[in-house]
Tab-separated table of N, CA and C in Angstrom:
chain	number	residue	atom	x	y	z
A	1	MET	N	-177.474	50.486	-60.926
A	1	MET	CA	-178.071	49.492	-60.053
A	1	MET	C	-179.514	49.215	-60.482
A	2	LEU	N	-180.190	50.256	-60.890
A	2	LEU	CA	-181.575	50.107	-61.338
A	2	LEU	C	-181.643	49.253	-62.598
A	3	ASN	N	-180.665	49.450	-63.499
A	3	ASN	CA	-180.608	48.646	-64.721
A	3	ASN	C	-180.446	47.161	-64.403
A	4	ALA	N	-179.578	46.833	-63.464
A	4	ALA	CA	-179.349	45.438	-63.090
A	4	ALA	C	-180.620	44.824	-62.504
A	5	ALA	N	-181.331	45.568	-61.692
A	5	ALA	CA	-182.572	45.064	-61.097
A	5	ALA	C	-183.626	44.825	-62.170
A	6	LEU	N	-183.718	45.739	-63.129
A	6	LEU	CA	-184.689	45.568	-64.207
A	6	LEU	C	-184.332	44.374	-65.096
A	7	ASN	N	-183.047	44.202	-65.372
A	7	ASN	CA	-182.614	43.043	-66.162
A	7	ASN	C	-182.932	41.739	-65.441
A	8	THR	N	-182.677	41.717	-64.144
A	8	THR	CA	-182.970	40.521	-63.354
A	8	THR	C	-184.466	40.239	-63.353
A	9	LEU	N	-185.251	41.256	-63.138
A	9	LEU	CA	-186.702	41.111	-63.114
A	9	LEU	C	-187.231	40.642	-64.463
A	10	MET	N	-186.702	41.186	-65.544
A	10	MET	CA	-187.144	40.787	-66.874
A	10	MET	C	-186.754	39.332	-67.162
A	11	GLY	N	-185.551	38.960	-66.794
A	11	GLY	CA	-185.099	37.589	-67.014
A	11	GLY	C	-185.926	36.588	-66.230
A	12	MET	N	-186.154	36.872	-64.948
A	12	MET	CA	-186.942	35.955	-64.121
A	12	MET	C	-188.399	35.911	-64.594
A	13	GLY	N	-188.932	37.053	-65.005
A	13	GLY	CA	-190.302	37.080	-65.519
A	13	GLY	C	-190.442	36.250	-66.776
A	14	THR	N	-189.457	36.360	-67.669
A	14	THR	CA	-189.479	35.572	-68.898
A	14	THR	C	-189.438	34.088	-68.588
A	15	VAL	N	-188.585	33.690	-67.667
A	15	VAL	CA	-188.473	32.279	-67.302
A	15	VAL	C	-189.793	31.773	-66.746
A	16	PHE	N	-190.409	32.516	-65.850
A	16	PHE	CA	-191.661	32.060	-65.255
A	16	PHE	C	-192.801	32.011	-66.273
A	17	ILE	N	-192.842	32.960	-67.184
A	17	ILE	CA	-193.872	32.929	-68.221
A	17	ILE	C	-193.697	31.698	-69.108
A	18	ILE	N	-192.461	31.376	-69.493
A	18	ILE	CA	-192.195	30.203	-70.321
A	18	ILE	C	-192.557	28.932	-69.550
A	19	LEU	N	-192.225	28.872	-68.260
A	19	LEU	CA	-192.577	27.701	-67.459
A	19	LEU	C	-194.091	27.515	-67.365
A	20	ILE	N	-194.813	28.598	-67.227
A	20	ILE	CA	-196.274	28.509	-67.188
A	20	ILE	C	-196.815	28.016	-68.527
A	21	LEU	N	-196.259	28.509	-69.638
A	21	LEU	CA	-196.697	28.045	-70.957
A	21	LEU	C	-196.407	26.558	-71.155
A	22	ILE	N	-195.236	26.104	-70.717
A	22	ILE	CA	-194.894	24.682	-70.818
A	22	ILE	C	-195.851	23.853	-69.968
A	23	SER	N	-196.166	24.343	-68.784
A	23	SER	CA	-197.097	23.647	-67.904
A	23	SER	C	-198.475	23.520	-68.549
A	24	LEU	N	-198.955	24.590	-69.171
A	24	LEU	CA	-200.245	24.541	-69.863
A	24	LEU	C	-200.206	23.583	-71.046
A	25	LEU	N	-199.104	23.572	-71.777
A	25	LEU	CA	-198.952	22.663	-72.908
A	25	LEU	C	-198.990	21.211	-72.447
A	26	ILE	N	-198.281	20.895	-71.381
A	26	ILE	CA	-198.279	19.534	-70.851
A	26	ILE	C	-199.671	19.175	-70.328
A	27	GLY	N	-200.370	20.128	-69.756
A	27	GLY	CA	-201.726	19.886	-69.279
A	27	GLY	C	-202.684	19.548	-70.407
A	28	CYS	N	-202.421	20.036	-71.605
A	28	CYS	CA	-203.280	19.750	-72.754
A	28	CYS	C	-203.031	18.371	-73.350
A	29	PHE	N	-201.986	17.690	-72.939
A	29	PHE	CA	-201.680	16.373	-73.487
A	29	PHE	C	-202.784	15.361	-73.215
A	30	LYS	N	-203.583	15.543	-72.161
A	30	LYS	CA	-204.632	14.570	-71.862
A	30	LYS	C	-205.763	14.647	-72.882
A	31	PHE	N	-205.858	15.730	-73.643
A	31	PHE	CA	-206.903	15.863	-74.643
A	31	PHE	C	-206.502	15.302	-76.002
A	32	ILE	N	-205.230	15.020	-76.215
A	32	ILE	CA	-204.752	14.545	-77.520
A	32	ILE	C	-205.399	13.218	-77.917
A	33	PRO	N	-205.493	12.199	-77.033
A	33	PRO	CA	-206.136	10.946	-77.455
A	33	PRO	C	-207.606	11.140	-77.847
A	34	GLN	N	-208.311	12.029	-77.161
A	34	GLN	CA	-209.711	12.270	-77.496
A	34	GLN	C	-209.831	12.913	-78.872
A	35	ILE	N	-208.981	13.862	-79.167
A	35	ILE	CA	-209.010	14.523	-80.471
A	35	ILE	C	-208.628	13.537	-81.565
A	36	GLN	N	-207.633	12.706	-81.289
A	36	GLN	CA	-207.196	11.709	-82.256
A	36	GLN	C	-208.315	10.717	-82.544
A	37	GLU	N	-209.042	10.327	-81.512
A	37	GLU	CA	-210.145	9.386	-81.677
A	37	GLU	C	-211.250	9.989	-82.542
A	38	LYS	N	-211.548	11.266	-82.352
A	38	LYS	CA	-212.576	11.919	-83.157
A	38	LYS	C	-212.175	11.962	-84.627
A	39	PHE	N	-210.908	12.278	-84.900
A	39	PHE	CA	-210.459	12.325	-86.284
A	39	PHE	C	-210.439	10.944	-86.916
A	40	SER	N	-210.080	9.931	-86.158
A	40	SER	CA	-210.033	8.581	-86.724
A	40	SER	C	-211.442	8.073	-86.999
A	41	LYS	N	-212.437	8.483	-86.211
A	41	LYS	CA	-213.818	8.072	-86.466
A	41	LYS	C	-214.351	8.736	-87.731
A	42	LYS	N	-213.941	9.985	-87.983
A	42	LYS	CA	-214.395	10.675	-89.184
A	42	LYS	C	-213.811	10.038	-90.433
A	43	ASN	N	-212.571	9.595	-90.367
A	43	ASN	CA	-211.902	9.015	-91.527
A	43	ASN	C	-212.384	7.606	-91.822
A	44	LYS	N	-212.789	6.882	-90.804
A	44	LYS	CA	-213.244	5.509	-91.001
A	44	LYS	C	-214.750	5.514	-91.197
A	45	GLN	N	-215.167	5.125	-92.362
A	45	GLN	CA	-216.589	4.988	-92.620
A	45	GLN	C	-216.880	3.511	-92.731
A	46	PRO	N	-217.936	3.031	-92.109
A	46	PRO	CA	-218.227	1.596	-92.147
A	46	PRO	C	-218.525	1.141	-93.564
A	47	ALA	N	-217.878	0.063	-93.948
A	47	ALA	CA	-218.095	-0.500	-95.274
A	47	ALA	C	-219.343	-1.366	-95.239
A	48	ALA	N	-219.993	-1.458	-96.374
A	48	ALA	CA	-221.196	-2.289	-96.462
A	48	ALA	C	-220.794	-3.751	-96.364
A	49	VAL	N	-221.390	-4.465	-95.411
A	49	VAL	CA	-221.077	-5.877	-95.205
A	49	VAL	C	-222.199	-6.695	-95.813
A	50	PRO	N	-221.882	-7.649	-96.683
A	50	PRO	CA	-222.919	-8.505	-97.253
A	50	PRO	C	-223.606	-9.303	-96.152
A	51	ALA	N	-224.849	-9.680	-96.379
A	51	ALA	CA	-225.640	-10.382	-95.371
A	51	ALA	C	-225.058	-11.745	-95.037
A	52	ALA	N	-224.468	-12.426	-95.997
A	52	ALA	CA	-223.970	-13.774	-95.770
A	52	ALA	C	-222.456	-13.804	-95.558
A	53	ALA	N	-221.888	-12.736	-95.106
A	53	ALA	CA	-220.432	-12.680	-94.922
A	53	ALA	C	-220.042	-13.505	-93.707
A	54	PRO	N	-219.052	-14.378	-93.842
A	54	PRO	CA	-218.617	-15.178	-92.692
A	54	PRO	C	-217.842	-14.317	-91.696
A	55	VAL	N	-217.958	-14.670	-90.454
A	55	VAL	CA	-217.246	-13.949	-89.405
A	55	VAL	C	-215.867	-14.570	-89.255
A	56	VAL	N	-214.855	-13.745	-89.370
A	56	VAL	CA	-213.478	-14.225	-89.260
A	56	VAL	C	-212.870	-13.633	-88.003
A	57	ALA	N	-212.342	-14.492	-87.140
A	57	ALA	CA	-211.718	-14.021	-85.902
A	57	ALA	C	-210.318	-13.523	-86.202
A	58	ALA	N	-209.940	-12.459	-85.534
A	58	ALA	CA	-208.598	-11.920	-85.704
A	58	ALA	C	-207.596	-12.846	-85.030
A	59	PRO	N	-206.403	-13.008	-85.612
A	59	PRO	CA	-205.409	-13.879	-84.978
A	59	PRO	C	-204.929	-13.284	-83.660
A	60	VAL	N	-204.701	-14.154	-82.716
A	60	VAL	CA	-204.237	-13.725	-81.405
A	60	VAL	C	-202.735	-13.511	-81.469
A	61	GLU	N	-202.294	-12.338	-81.026
A	61	GLU	CA	-200.868	-12.053	-81.038
A	61	GLU	C	-200.218	-12.707	-79.832
A	62	GLU	N	-199.143	-13.432	-80.075
A	62	GLU	CA	-198.419	-14.075	-78.987
A	62	GLU	C	-197.297	-13.167	-78.530
A	63	GLU	N	-197.011	-13.225	-77.241
A	63	GLU	CA	-195.915	-12.424	-76.721
A	63	GLU	C	-194.594	-13.003	-77.192
A	64	GLU	N	-193.713	-12.120	-77.555
A	64	GLU	CA	-192.407	-12.555	-78.009
A	64	GLU	C	-191.538	-12.874	-76.800
A	65	GLU	N	-191.049	-14.090	-76.751
A	65	GLU	CA	-190.223	-14.486	-75.625
A	65	GLU	C	-188.773	-14.104	-75.894
A	66	THR	N	-188.119	-13.612	-74.865
A	66	THR	CA	-186.720	-13.249	-75.027
A	66	THR	C	-185.864	-14.478	-74.771
A	67	SER	N	-184.792	-14.576	-75.483
A	67	SER	CA	-183.907	-15.717	-75.306
A	67	SER	C	-183.023	-15.502	-74.085
A	68	ASP	N	-182.427	-16.567	-73.616
A	68	ASP	CA	-181.554	-16.483	-72.448
A	68	ASP	C	-180.341	-15.598	-72.727
A	69	GLU	N	-179.856	-15.629	-73.960
A	69	GLU	CA	-178.678	-14.829	-74.290
A	69	GLU	C	-178.985	-13.338	-74.186
A	70	GLU	N	-180.187	-12.945	-74.610
A	70	GLU	CA	-180.569	-11.536	-74.495
A	70	GLU	C	-180.704	-11.142	-73.027
A	71	LEU	N	-181.285	-12.029	-72.228
A	71	LEU	CA	-181.448	-11.760	-70.804
A	71	LEU	C	-180.086	-11.613	-70.126
A	72	ILE	N	-179.155	-12.485	-70.454
A	72	ILE	CA	-177.809	-12.415	-69.886
A	72	ILE	C	-177.127	-11.113	-70.296
A	73	ALA	N	-177.308	-10.705	-71.548
A	73	ALA	CA	-176.699	-9.458	-72.022
A	73	ALA	C	-177.266	-8.259	-71.270
A	74	VAL	N	-178.575	-8.260	-71.025
A	74	VAL	CA	-179.193	-7.149	-70.307
A	74	VAL	C	-178.718	-7.112	-68.862
A	75	ILE	N	-178.654	-8.274	-68.214
A	75	ILE	CA	-178.204	-8.329	-66.820
A	75	ILE	C	-176.739	-7.899	-66.722
A	76	ALA	N	-175.902	-8.359	-67.655
A	76	ALA	CA	-174.489	-7.977	-67.641
A	76	ALA	C	-174.335	-6.470	-67.838
A	77	ALA	N	-175.135	-5.890	-68.729
A	77	ALA	CA	-175.062	-4.444	-68.951
A	77	ALA	C	-175.510	-3.684	-67.704
A	78	ALA	N	-176.528	-4.198	-67.017
A	78	ALA	CA	-177.005	-3.535	-65.798
A	78	ALA	C	-175.945	-3.591	-64.702
A	79	ILE	N	-175.277	-4.727	-64.569
A	79	ILE	CA	-174.220	-4.857	-63.564
A	79	ILE	C	-173.066	-3.912	-63.898
A	80	ALA	N	-172.681	-3.861	-65.178
A	80	ALA	CA	-171.584	-2.979	-65.590
A	80	ALA	C	-171.946	-1.522	-65.331
A	81	ALA	N	-173.189	-1.150	-65.598
A	81	ALA	CA	-173.610	0.235	-65.370
A	81	ALA	C	-173.624	0.571	-63.886
A	82	SER	N	-174.031	-0.394	-63.051
A	82	SER	CA	-174.079	-0.112	-61.612
A	82	SER	C	-172.677	0.002	-61.019
A	83	GLU	N	-171.699	-0.643	-61.654
A	83	GLU	CA	-170.320	-0.549	-61.182
A	83	GLU	C	-169.593	0.650	-61.800
A	84	GLY	N	-170.247	1.338	-62.719
A	84	GLY	CA	-169.634	2.501	-63.348
A	84	GLY	C	-168.715	2.136	-64.495
A	85	SER	N	-168.798	0.933	-64.987
A	85	SER	CA	-167.942	0.486	-66.078
A	85	SER	C	-168.725	0.546	-67.385
A	86	THR	N	-168.002	0.657	-68.491
A	86	THR	CA	-168.662	0.667	-69.795
A	86	THR	C	-168.554	-0.669	-70.503
A	87	SER	N	-167.777	-1.595	-69.949
A	87	SER	CA	-167.653	-2.903	-70.589
A	87	SER	C	-167.912	-4.007	-69.576
A	88	THR	N	-168.193	-5.192	-70.091
A	88	THR	CA	-168.469	-6.345	-69.236
A	88	THR	C	-167.278	-7.300	-69.217
A	89	ASP	N	-166.082	-6.783	-69.454
A	89	ASP	CA	-164.897	-7.637	-69.503
A	89	ASP	C	-164.458	-8.113	-68.125
A	90	GLY	N	-164.838	-7.403	-67.074
A	90	GLY	CA	-164.345	-7.721	-65.741
A	90	GLY	C	-165.099	-8.821	-65.020
A	91	PHE	N	-166.191	-9.337	-65.581
A	91	PHE	CA	-166.955	-10.375	-64.899
A	91	PHE	C	-167.658	-11.259	-65.927
A	92	VAL	N	-168.132	-12.419	-65.455
A	92	VAL	CA	-168.839	-13.364	-66.307
A	92	VAL	C	-170.128	-13.759	-65.596
A	93	VAL	N	-171.255	-13.718	-66.296
A	93	VAL	CA	-172.522	-14.173	-65.735
A	93	VAL	C	-172.589	-15.674	-65.962
A	94	ARG	N	-172.536	-16.450	-64.860
A	94	ARG	CA	-172.527	-17.908	-64.984
A	94	ARG	C	-173.890	-18.530	-64.769
A	95	SER	N	-174.670	-17.929	-63.904
A	95	SER	CA	-176.010	-18.460	-63.680
A	95	SER	C	-176.943	-17.334	-63.279
A	96	ILE	N	-178.211	-17.548	-63.566
A	96	ILE	CA	-179.230	-16.569	-63.223
A	96	ILE	C	-180.291	-17.306	-62.412
A	97	ARG	N	-180.509	-16.849	-61.190
A	97	ARG	CA	-181.520	-17.465	-60.330
A	97	ARG	C	-182.450	-16.379	-59.827
A	98	ARG	N	-183.747	-16.712	-59.775
A	98	ARG	CA	-184.704	-15.778	-59.218
A	98	ARG	C	-184.523	-15.765	-57.716
A	99	ARG	N	-184.486	-14.586	-57.172
A	99	ARG	CA	-184.235	-14.440	-55.747
A	99	ARG	C	-185.479	-13.912	-55.066
A	100	SER	N	-185.868	-14.535	-53.980
A	100	SER	CA	-187.019	-14.056	-53.237
A	100	SER	C	-186.550	-12.981	-52.256
A	101	GLY	N	-187.395	-12.071	-51.942
A	101	GLY	CA	-187.029	-11.003	-51.015
A	101	GLY	C	-186.853	-9.695	-51.748
A	102	SER	N	-186.236	-8.764	-51.062
A	102	SER	CA	-186.088	-7.426	-51.629
A	102	SER	C	-184.731	-7.266	-52.293
A	103	TRP	N	-184.564	-6.162	-52.999
A	103	TRP	CA	-183.320	-5.859	-53.692
A	103	TRP	C	-182.236	-5.410	-52.706
A	104	LYS	N	-182.622	-5.049	-51.514
A	104	LYS	CA	-181.643	-4.553	-50.545
A	104	LYS	C	-180.658	-5.648	-50.162
A	105	ASN	N	-181.073	-6.899	-50.239
A	105	ASN	CA	-180.213	-8.013	-49.837
A	105	ASN	C	-179.367	-8.534	-50.979
A	106	ALA	N	-179.502	-7.978	-52.164
A	106	ALA	CA	-178.792	-8.511	-53.332
A	106	ALA	C	-177.324	-8.183	-53.277
């Protein structure tokens, strides 16, 4: 009986120690961007810019618009997943309208 109690205690102690270590590791994740920023500043050294260098504006990135077919595919997959089905053979998406109100009425 004593052996079983010691085994249980050792197992539970090991689990809690590992959980504490994982918790500390996750807590350190907030420092990763700061460390990364310090290393990137060390690697980037400012290049000498000539006095008469023209200023060039960076191009503005445009958001990629999704097509209606992609939207229909995503909505059909969501409906199939909510019904517990793996295929969209049982229904057809004929129209998509924005609905005002909450999702509870859908």
